[in-house]
PDB file of C-alpha atoms in Angstrom:
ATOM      1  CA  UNK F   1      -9.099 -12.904  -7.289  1.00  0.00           C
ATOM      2  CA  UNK F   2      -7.392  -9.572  -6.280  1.00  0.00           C
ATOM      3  CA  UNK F   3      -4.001  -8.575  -6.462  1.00  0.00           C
ATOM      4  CA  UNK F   4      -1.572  -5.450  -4.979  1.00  0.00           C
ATOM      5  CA  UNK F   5       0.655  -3.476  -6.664  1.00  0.00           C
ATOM      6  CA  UNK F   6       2.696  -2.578  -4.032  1.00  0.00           C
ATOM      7  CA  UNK F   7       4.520   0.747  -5.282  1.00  0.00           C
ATOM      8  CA  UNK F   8       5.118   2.667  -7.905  1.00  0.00           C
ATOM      9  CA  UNK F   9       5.379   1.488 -11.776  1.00  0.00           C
ATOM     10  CA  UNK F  10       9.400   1.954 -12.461  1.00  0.00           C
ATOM     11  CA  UNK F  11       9.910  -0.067  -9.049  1.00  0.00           C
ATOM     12  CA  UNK F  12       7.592  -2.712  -8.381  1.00  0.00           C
ATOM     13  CA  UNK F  13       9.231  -5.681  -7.022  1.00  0.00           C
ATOM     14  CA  UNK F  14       6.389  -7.982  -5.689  1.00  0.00           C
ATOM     15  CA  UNK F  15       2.834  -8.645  -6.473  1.00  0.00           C
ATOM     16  CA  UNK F  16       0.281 -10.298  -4.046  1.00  0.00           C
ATOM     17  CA  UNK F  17      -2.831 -12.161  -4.592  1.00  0.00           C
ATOM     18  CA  UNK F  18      -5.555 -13.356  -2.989  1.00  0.00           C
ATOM     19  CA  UNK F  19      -8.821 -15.437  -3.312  1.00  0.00           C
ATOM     20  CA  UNK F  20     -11.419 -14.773  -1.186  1.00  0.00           C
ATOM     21  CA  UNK F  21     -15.656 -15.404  -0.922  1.00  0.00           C
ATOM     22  CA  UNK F  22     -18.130 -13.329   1.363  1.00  0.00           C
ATOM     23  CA  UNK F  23     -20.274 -14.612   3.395  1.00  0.00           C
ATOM     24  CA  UNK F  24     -22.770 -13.490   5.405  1.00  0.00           C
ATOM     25  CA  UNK F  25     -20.778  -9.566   4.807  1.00  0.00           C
ATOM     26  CA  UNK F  26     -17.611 -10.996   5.874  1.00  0.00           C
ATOM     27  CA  UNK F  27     -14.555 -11.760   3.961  1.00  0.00           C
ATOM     28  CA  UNK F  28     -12.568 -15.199   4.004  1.00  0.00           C
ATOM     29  CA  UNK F  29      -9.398 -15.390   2.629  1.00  0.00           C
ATOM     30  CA  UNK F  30      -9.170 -19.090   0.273  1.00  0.00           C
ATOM     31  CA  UNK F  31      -5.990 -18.532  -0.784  1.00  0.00           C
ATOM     32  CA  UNK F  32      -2.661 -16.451  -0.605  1.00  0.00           C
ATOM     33  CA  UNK F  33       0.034 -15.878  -2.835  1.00  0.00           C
ATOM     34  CA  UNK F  34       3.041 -13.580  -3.796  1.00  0.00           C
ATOM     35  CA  UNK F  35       5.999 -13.363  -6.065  1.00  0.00           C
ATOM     36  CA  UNK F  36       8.953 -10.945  -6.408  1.00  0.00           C
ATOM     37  CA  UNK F  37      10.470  -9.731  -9.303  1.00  0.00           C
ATOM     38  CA  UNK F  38      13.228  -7.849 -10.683  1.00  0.00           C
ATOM     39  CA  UNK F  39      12.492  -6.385 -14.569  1.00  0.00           C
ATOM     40  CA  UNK F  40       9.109  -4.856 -15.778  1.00  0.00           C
ATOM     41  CA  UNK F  41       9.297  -7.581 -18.149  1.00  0.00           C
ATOM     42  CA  UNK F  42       8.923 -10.132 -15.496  1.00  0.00           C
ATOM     43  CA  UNK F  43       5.774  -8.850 -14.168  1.00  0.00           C
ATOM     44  CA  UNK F  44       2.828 -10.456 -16.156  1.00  0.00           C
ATOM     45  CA  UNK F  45       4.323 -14.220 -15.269  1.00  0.00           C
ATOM     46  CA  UNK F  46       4.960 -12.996 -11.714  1.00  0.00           C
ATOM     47  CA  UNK F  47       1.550 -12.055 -11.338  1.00  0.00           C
ATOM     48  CA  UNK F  48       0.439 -15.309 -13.041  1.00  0.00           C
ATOM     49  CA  UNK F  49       2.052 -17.123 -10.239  1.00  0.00           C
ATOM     50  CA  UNK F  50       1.250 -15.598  -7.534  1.00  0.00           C
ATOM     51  CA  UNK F  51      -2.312 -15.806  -8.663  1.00  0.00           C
ATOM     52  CA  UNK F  52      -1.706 -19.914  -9.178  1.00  0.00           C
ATOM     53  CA  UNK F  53       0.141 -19.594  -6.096  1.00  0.00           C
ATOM     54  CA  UNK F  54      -3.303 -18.095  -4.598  1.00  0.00           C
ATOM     55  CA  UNK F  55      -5.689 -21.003  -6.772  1.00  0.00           C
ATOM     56  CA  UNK F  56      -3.712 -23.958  -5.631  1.00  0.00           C
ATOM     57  CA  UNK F  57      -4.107 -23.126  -1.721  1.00  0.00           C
ATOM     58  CA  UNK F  58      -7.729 -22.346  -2.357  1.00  0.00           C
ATOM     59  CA  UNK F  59      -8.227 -25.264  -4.471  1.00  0.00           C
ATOM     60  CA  UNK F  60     -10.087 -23.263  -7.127  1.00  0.00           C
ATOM     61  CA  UNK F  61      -9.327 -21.240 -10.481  1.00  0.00           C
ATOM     62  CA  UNK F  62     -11.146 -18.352 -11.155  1.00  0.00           C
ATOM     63  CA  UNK F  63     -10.836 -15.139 -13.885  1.00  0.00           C
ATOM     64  CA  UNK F  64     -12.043 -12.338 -11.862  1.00  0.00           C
ATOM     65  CA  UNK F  65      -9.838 -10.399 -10.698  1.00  0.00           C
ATOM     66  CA  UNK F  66     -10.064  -6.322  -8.795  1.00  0.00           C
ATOM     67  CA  UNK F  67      -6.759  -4.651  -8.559  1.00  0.00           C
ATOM     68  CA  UNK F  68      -5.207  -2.781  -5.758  1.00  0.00           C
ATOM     69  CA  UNK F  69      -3.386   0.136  -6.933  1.00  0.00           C
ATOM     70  CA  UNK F  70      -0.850   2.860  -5.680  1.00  0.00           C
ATOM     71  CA  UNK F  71      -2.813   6.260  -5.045  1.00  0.00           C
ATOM     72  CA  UNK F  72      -0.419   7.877  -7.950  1.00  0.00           C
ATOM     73  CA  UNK F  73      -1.886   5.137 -10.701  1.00  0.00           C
ATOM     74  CA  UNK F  74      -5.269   7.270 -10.087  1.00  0.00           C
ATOM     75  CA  UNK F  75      -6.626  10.627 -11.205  1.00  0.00           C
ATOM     76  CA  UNK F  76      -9.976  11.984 -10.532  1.00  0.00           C
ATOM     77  CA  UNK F  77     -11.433   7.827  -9.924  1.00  0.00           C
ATOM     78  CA  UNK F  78      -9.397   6.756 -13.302  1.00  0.00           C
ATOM     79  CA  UNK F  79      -6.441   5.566 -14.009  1.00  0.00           C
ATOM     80  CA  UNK F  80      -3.843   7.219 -15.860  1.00  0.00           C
ATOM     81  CA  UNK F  81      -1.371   6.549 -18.660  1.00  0.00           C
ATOM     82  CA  UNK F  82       0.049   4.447 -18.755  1.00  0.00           C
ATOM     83  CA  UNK F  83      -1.003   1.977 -15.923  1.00  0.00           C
ATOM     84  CA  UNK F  84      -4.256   1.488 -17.254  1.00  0.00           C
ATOM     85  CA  UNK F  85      -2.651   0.021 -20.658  1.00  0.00           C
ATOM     86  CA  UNK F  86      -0.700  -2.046 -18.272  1.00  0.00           C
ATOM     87  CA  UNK F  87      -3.316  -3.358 -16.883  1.00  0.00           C
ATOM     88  CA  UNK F  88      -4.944  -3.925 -19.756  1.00  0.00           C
ATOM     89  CA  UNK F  89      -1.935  -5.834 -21.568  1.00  0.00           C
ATOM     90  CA  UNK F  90      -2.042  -7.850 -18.013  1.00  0.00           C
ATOM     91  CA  UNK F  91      -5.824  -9.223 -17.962  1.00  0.00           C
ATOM     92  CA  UNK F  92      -5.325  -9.814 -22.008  1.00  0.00           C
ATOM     93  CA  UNK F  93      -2.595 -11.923 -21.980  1.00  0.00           C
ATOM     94  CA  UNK F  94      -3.501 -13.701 -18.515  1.00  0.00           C
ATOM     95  CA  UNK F  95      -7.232 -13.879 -19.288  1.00  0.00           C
ATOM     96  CA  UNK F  96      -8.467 -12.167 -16.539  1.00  0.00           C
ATOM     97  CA  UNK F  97     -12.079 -10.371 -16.477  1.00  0.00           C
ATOM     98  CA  UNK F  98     -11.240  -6.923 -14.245  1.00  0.00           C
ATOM     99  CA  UNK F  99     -14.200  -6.024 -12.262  1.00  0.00           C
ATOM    100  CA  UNK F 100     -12.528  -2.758 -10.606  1.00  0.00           C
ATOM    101  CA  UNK F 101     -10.030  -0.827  -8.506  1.00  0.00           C
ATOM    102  CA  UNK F 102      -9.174   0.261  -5.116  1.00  0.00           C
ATOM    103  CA  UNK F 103      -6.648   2.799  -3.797  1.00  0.00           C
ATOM    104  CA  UNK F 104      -4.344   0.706  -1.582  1.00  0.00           C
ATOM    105  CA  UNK F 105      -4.287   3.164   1.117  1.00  0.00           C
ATOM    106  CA  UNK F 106      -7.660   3.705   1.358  1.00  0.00           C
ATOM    107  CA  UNK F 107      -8.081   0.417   1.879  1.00  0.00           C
ATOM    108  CA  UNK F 108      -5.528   0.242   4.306  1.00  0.00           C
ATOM    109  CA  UNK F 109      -7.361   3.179   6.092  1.00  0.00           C
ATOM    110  CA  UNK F 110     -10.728   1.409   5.811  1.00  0.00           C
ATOM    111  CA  UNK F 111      -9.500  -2.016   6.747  1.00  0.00           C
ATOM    112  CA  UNK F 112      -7.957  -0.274  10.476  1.00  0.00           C
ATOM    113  CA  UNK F 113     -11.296   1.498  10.870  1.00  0.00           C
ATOM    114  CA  UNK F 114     -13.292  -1.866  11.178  1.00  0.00           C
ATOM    115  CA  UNK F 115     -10.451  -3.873  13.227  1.00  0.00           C
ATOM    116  CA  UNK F 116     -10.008  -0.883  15.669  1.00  0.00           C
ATOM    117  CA  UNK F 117     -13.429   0.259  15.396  1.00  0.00           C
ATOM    118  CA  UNK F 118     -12.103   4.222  15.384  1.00  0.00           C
ATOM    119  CA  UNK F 119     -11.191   5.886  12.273  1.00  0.00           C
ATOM    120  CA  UNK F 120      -7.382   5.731  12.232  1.00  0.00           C
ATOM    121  CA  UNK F 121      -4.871   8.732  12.251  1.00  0.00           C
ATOM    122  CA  UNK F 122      -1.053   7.621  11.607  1.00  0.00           C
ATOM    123  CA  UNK F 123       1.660   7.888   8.858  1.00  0.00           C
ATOM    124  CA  UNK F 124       1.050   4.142   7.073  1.00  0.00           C
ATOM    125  CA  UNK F 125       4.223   3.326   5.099  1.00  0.00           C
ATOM    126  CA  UNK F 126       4.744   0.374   2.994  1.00  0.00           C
ATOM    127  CA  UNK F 127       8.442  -0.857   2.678  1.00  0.00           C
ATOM    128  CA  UNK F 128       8.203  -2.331  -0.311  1.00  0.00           C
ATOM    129  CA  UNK F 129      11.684  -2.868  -2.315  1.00  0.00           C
ATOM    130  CA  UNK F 130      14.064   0.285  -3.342  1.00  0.00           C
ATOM    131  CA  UNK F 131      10.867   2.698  -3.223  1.00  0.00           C
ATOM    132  CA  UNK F 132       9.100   3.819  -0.211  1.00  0.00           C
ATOM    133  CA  UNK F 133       5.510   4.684   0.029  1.00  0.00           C
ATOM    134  CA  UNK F 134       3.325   6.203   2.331  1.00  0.00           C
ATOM    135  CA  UNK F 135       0.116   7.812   3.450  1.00  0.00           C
ATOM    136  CA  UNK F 136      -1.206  10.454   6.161  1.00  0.00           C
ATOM    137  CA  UNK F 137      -3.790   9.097   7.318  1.00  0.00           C
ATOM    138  CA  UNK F 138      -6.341  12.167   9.280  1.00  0.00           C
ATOM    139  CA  UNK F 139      -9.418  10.513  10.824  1.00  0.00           C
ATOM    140  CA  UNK F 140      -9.779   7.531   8.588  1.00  0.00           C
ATOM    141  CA  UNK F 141      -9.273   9.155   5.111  1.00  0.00           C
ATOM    142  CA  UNK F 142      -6.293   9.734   2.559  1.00  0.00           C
ATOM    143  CA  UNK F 143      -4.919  13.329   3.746  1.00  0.00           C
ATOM    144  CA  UNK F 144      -1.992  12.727   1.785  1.00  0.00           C
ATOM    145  CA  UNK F 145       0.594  10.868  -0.115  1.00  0.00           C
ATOM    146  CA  UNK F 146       4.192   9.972  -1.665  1.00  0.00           C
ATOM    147  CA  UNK F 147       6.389   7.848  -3.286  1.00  0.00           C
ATOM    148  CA  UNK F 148      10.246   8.093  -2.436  1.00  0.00           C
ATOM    149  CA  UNK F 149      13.450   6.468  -3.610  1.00  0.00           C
ATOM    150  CA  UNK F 150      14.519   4.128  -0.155  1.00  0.00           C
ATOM    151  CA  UNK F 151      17.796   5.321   1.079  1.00  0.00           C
ATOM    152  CA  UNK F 152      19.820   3.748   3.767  1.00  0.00           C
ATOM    153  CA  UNK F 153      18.496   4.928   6.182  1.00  0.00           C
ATOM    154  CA  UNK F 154      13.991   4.609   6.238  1.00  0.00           C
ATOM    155  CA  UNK F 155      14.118   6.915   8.924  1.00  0.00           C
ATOM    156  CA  UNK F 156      15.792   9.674   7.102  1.00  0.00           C
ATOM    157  CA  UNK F 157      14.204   8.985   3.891  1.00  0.00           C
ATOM    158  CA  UNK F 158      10.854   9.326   5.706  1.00  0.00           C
ATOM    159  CA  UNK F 159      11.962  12.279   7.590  1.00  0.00           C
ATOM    160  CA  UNK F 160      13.369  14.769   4.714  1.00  0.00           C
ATOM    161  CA  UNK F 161       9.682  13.713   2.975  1.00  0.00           C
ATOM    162  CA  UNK F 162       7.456  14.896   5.814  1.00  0.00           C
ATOM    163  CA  UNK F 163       8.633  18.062   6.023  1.00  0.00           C
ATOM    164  CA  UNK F 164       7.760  18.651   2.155  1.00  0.00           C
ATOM    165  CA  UNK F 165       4.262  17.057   2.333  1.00  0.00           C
ATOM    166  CA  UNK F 166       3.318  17.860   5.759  1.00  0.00           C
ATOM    167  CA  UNK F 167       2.669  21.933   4.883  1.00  0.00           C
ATOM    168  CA  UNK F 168       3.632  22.954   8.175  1.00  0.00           C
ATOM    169  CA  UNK F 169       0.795  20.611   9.765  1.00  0.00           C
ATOM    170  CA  UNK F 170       1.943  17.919  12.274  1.00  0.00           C
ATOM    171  CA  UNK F 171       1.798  14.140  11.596  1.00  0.00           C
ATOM    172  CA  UNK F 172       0.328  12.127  13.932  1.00  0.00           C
ATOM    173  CA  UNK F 173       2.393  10.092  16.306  1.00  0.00           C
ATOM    174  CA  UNK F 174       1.703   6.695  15.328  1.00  0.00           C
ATOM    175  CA  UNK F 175       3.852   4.714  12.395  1.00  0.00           C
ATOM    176  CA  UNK F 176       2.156   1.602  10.498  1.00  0.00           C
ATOM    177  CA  UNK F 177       4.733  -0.639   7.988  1.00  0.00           C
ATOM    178  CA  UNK F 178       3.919  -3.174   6.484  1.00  0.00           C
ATOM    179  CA  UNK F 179       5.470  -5.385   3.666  1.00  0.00           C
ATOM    180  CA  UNK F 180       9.501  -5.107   4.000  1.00  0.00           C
ATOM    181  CA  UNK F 181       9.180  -8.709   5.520  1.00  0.00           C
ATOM    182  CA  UNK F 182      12.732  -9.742   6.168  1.00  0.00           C
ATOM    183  CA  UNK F 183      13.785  -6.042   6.905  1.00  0.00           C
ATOM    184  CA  UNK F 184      10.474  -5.107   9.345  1.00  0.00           C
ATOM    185  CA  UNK F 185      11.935  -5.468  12.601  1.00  0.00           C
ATOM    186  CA  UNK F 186      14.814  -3.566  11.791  1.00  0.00           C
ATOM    187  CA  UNK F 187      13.422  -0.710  10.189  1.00  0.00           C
ATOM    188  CA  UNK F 188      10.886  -0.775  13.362  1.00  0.00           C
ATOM    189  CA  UNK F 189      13.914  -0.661  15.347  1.00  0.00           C
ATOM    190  CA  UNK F 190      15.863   2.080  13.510  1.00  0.00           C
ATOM    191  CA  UNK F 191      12.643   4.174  13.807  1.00  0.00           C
ATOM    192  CA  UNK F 192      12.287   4.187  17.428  1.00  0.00           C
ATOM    193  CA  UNK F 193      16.105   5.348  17.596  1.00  0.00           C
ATOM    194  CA  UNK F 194      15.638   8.063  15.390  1.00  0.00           C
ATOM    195  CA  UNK F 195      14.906  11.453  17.180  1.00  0.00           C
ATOM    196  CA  UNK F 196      11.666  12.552  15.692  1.00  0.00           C
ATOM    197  CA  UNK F 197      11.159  15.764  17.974  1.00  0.00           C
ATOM    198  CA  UNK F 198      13.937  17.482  16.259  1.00  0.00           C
ATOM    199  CA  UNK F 199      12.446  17.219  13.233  1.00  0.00           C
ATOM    200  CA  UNK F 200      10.839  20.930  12.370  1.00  0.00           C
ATOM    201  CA  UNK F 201       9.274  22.670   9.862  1.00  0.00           C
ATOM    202  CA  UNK F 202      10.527  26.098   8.262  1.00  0.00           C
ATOM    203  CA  UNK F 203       8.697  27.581  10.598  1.00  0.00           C
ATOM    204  CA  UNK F 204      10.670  26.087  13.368  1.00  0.00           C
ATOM    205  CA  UNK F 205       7.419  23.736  14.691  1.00  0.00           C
ATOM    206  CA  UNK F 206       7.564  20.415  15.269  1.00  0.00           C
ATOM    207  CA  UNK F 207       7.002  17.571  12.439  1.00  0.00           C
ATOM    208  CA  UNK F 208       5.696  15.499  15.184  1.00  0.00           C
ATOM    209  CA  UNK F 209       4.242  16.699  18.511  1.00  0.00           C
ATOM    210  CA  UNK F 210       4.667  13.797  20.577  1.00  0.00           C
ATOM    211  CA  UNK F 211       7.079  10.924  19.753  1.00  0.00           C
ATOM    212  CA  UNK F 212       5.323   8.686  17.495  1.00  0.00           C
ATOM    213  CA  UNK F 213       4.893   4.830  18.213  1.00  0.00           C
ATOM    214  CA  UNK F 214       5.799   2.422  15.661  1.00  0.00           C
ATOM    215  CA  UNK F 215       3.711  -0.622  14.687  1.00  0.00           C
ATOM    216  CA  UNK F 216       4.039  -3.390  12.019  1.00  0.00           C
ATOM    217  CA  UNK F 217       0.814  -4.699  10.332  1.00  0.00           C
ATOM    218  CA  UNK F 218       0.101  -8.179   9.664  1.00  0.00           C
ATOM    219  CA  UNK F 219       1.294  -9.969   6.608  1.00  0.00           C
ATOM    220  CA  UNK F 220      -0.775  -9.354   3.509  1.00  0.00           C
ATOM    221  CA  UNK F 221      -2.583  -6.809   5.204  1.00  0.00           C
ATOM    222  CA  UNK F 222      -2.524  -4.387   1.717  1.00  0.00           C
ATOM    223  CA  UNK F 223      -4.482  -7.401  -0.191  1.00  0.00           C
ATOM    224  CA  UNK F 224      -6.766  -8.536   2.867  1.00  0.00           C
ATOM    225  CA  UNK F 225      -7.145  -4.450   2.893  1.00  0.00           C
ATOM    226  CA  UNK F 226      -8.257  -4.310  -0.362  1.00  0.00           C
ATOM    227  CA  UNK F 227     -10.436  -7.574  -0.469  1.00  0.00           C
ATOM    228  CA  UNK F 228     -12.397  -5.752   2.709  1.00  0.00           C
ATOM    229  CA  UNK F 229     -12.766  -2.561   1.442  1.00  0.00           C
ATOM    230  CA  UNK F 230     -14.060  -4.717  -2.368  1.00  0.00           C
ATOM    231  CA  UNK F 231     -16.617  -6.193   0.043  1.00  0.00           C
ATOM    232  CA  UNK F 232     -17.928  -2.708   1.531  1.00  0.00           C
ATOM    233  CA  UNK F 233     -18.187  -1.381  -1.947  1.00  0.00           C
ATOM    234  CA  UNK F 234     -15.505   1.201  -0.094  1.00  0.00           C
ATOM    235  CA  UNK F 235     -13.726   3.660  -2.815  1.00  0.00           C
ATOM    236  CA  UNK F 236     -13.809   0.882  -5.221  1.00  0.00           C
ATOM    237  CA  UNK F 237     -14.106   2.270  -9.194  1.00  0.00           C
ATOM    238  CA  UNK F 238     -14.977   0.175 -12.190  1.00  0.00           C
ATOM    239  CA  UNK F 239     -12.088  -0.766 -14.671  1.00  0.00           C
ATOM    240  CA  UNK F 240     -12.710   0.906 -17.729  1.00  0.00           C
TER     241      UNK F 240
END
């Protein structure tokens, strides 16, 4: 069993879950499930569910469980206060055995490598509820991160947070979402109105150098992500 964490601790809405077996060094997905929630309080039952949610489509029930976690949870391969005593209040009280952890976007990143066969470059974002996160992605690996409060506007959210992470480097031209399902198109949409070249630096250079394309990922592609990248023994760290 594996389940996603989609964004940071004060704001997570949703949790997904998956079961999955490996055969012959590919992954099959058994079973799906999510839930949404709207209290911190709420979130050991919602993850409960969506991991019955998961059992009852695969028709099994299983304990194991690895955990896909935002890139801010982690410090130097650990987790920090106070996730991991969230995580540990979690498998106590829902009887789960945690085998280990994987940095959702690096799963992401390593889950694109093997369906595009090229190591990906693009700005991954996951839409998630009131928070927004996102990764640089630079040849297949993590160049960098955030987490940012969702205004009304994605694109301008997105936009006043590139130019602070960026450091005067340019992001490459192609936009992955994912989650966000009943606002995806739109956002899509809203993005490919918004007039990326005028976006600059202090320096005056462009934020982007071409006008980037905008995708949307499957659903479930964070958990399938990090059920691949579990499989490839890819950035994955044991739960201590």
């Amino acid at each position: 069993v594996l389940f996603i964490l989609n964004s940071v601790f004060r704001a997570l809405d949703k949790v997904e879950a998956a079961i999955w077996s490996l055969t012959s060094a590919k992954v099959r997905i058994l079973g799906l499930g999510s839930q949404s929630y709207k209290v911190t309080e709420e979130l050991v039952a919602s993850i409960g569910l969506a991991i019955d949610q998961a059992g009852d489509a695969a028709g099994v029930a299983i304990s194991q469980v690895v955990f896909g976690l935002p890139s801010s949870w982690i410090q130097n391969d650990q987790i920090t206060d106070p996730y991991d005593q969230l995580l540990k209040k979690i498998c106590a009280d829902l009887e789960l055995d945690p085998l280990a952890f994987v940095p959702t976007f690096e799963a992401v990143a390593h889950f694109l490598h093997v369906s595009d066969l090229a190591p990906p470059s693009a700005l991954v974002v996951n839409l998630g509820g009131d928070w927004l996160s996102g990764a640089v992605l630079k040849s297949g690996r993590v160049d960098k991160f955030f987490e940012i409060k969702r205004g009304e506007s994605v694109a301008e959210s997105l936009a006043s947070q590139l130019v602070k992470i960026a450091e005067d480097e340019p992001i490459p031209s192609k936009i992955l979402l994912f989650d966000g399902k009943d606002v995806l198109e739109k956002v899509k949409s809203d993005l490919l109105a918004f007039n990326w070249l005028t976006l600059k630096f202090e320096n005056g250079e462009n934020v982007f150098l071409h006008f980037p394309k905008v995708e949307t990922l499957d659903e479930y592609v964070a958990v399938r992500s990090v059920a691949e990248a579990t499989s490839a023994d890819l950035s994955v760290a044991p739960v201590s």
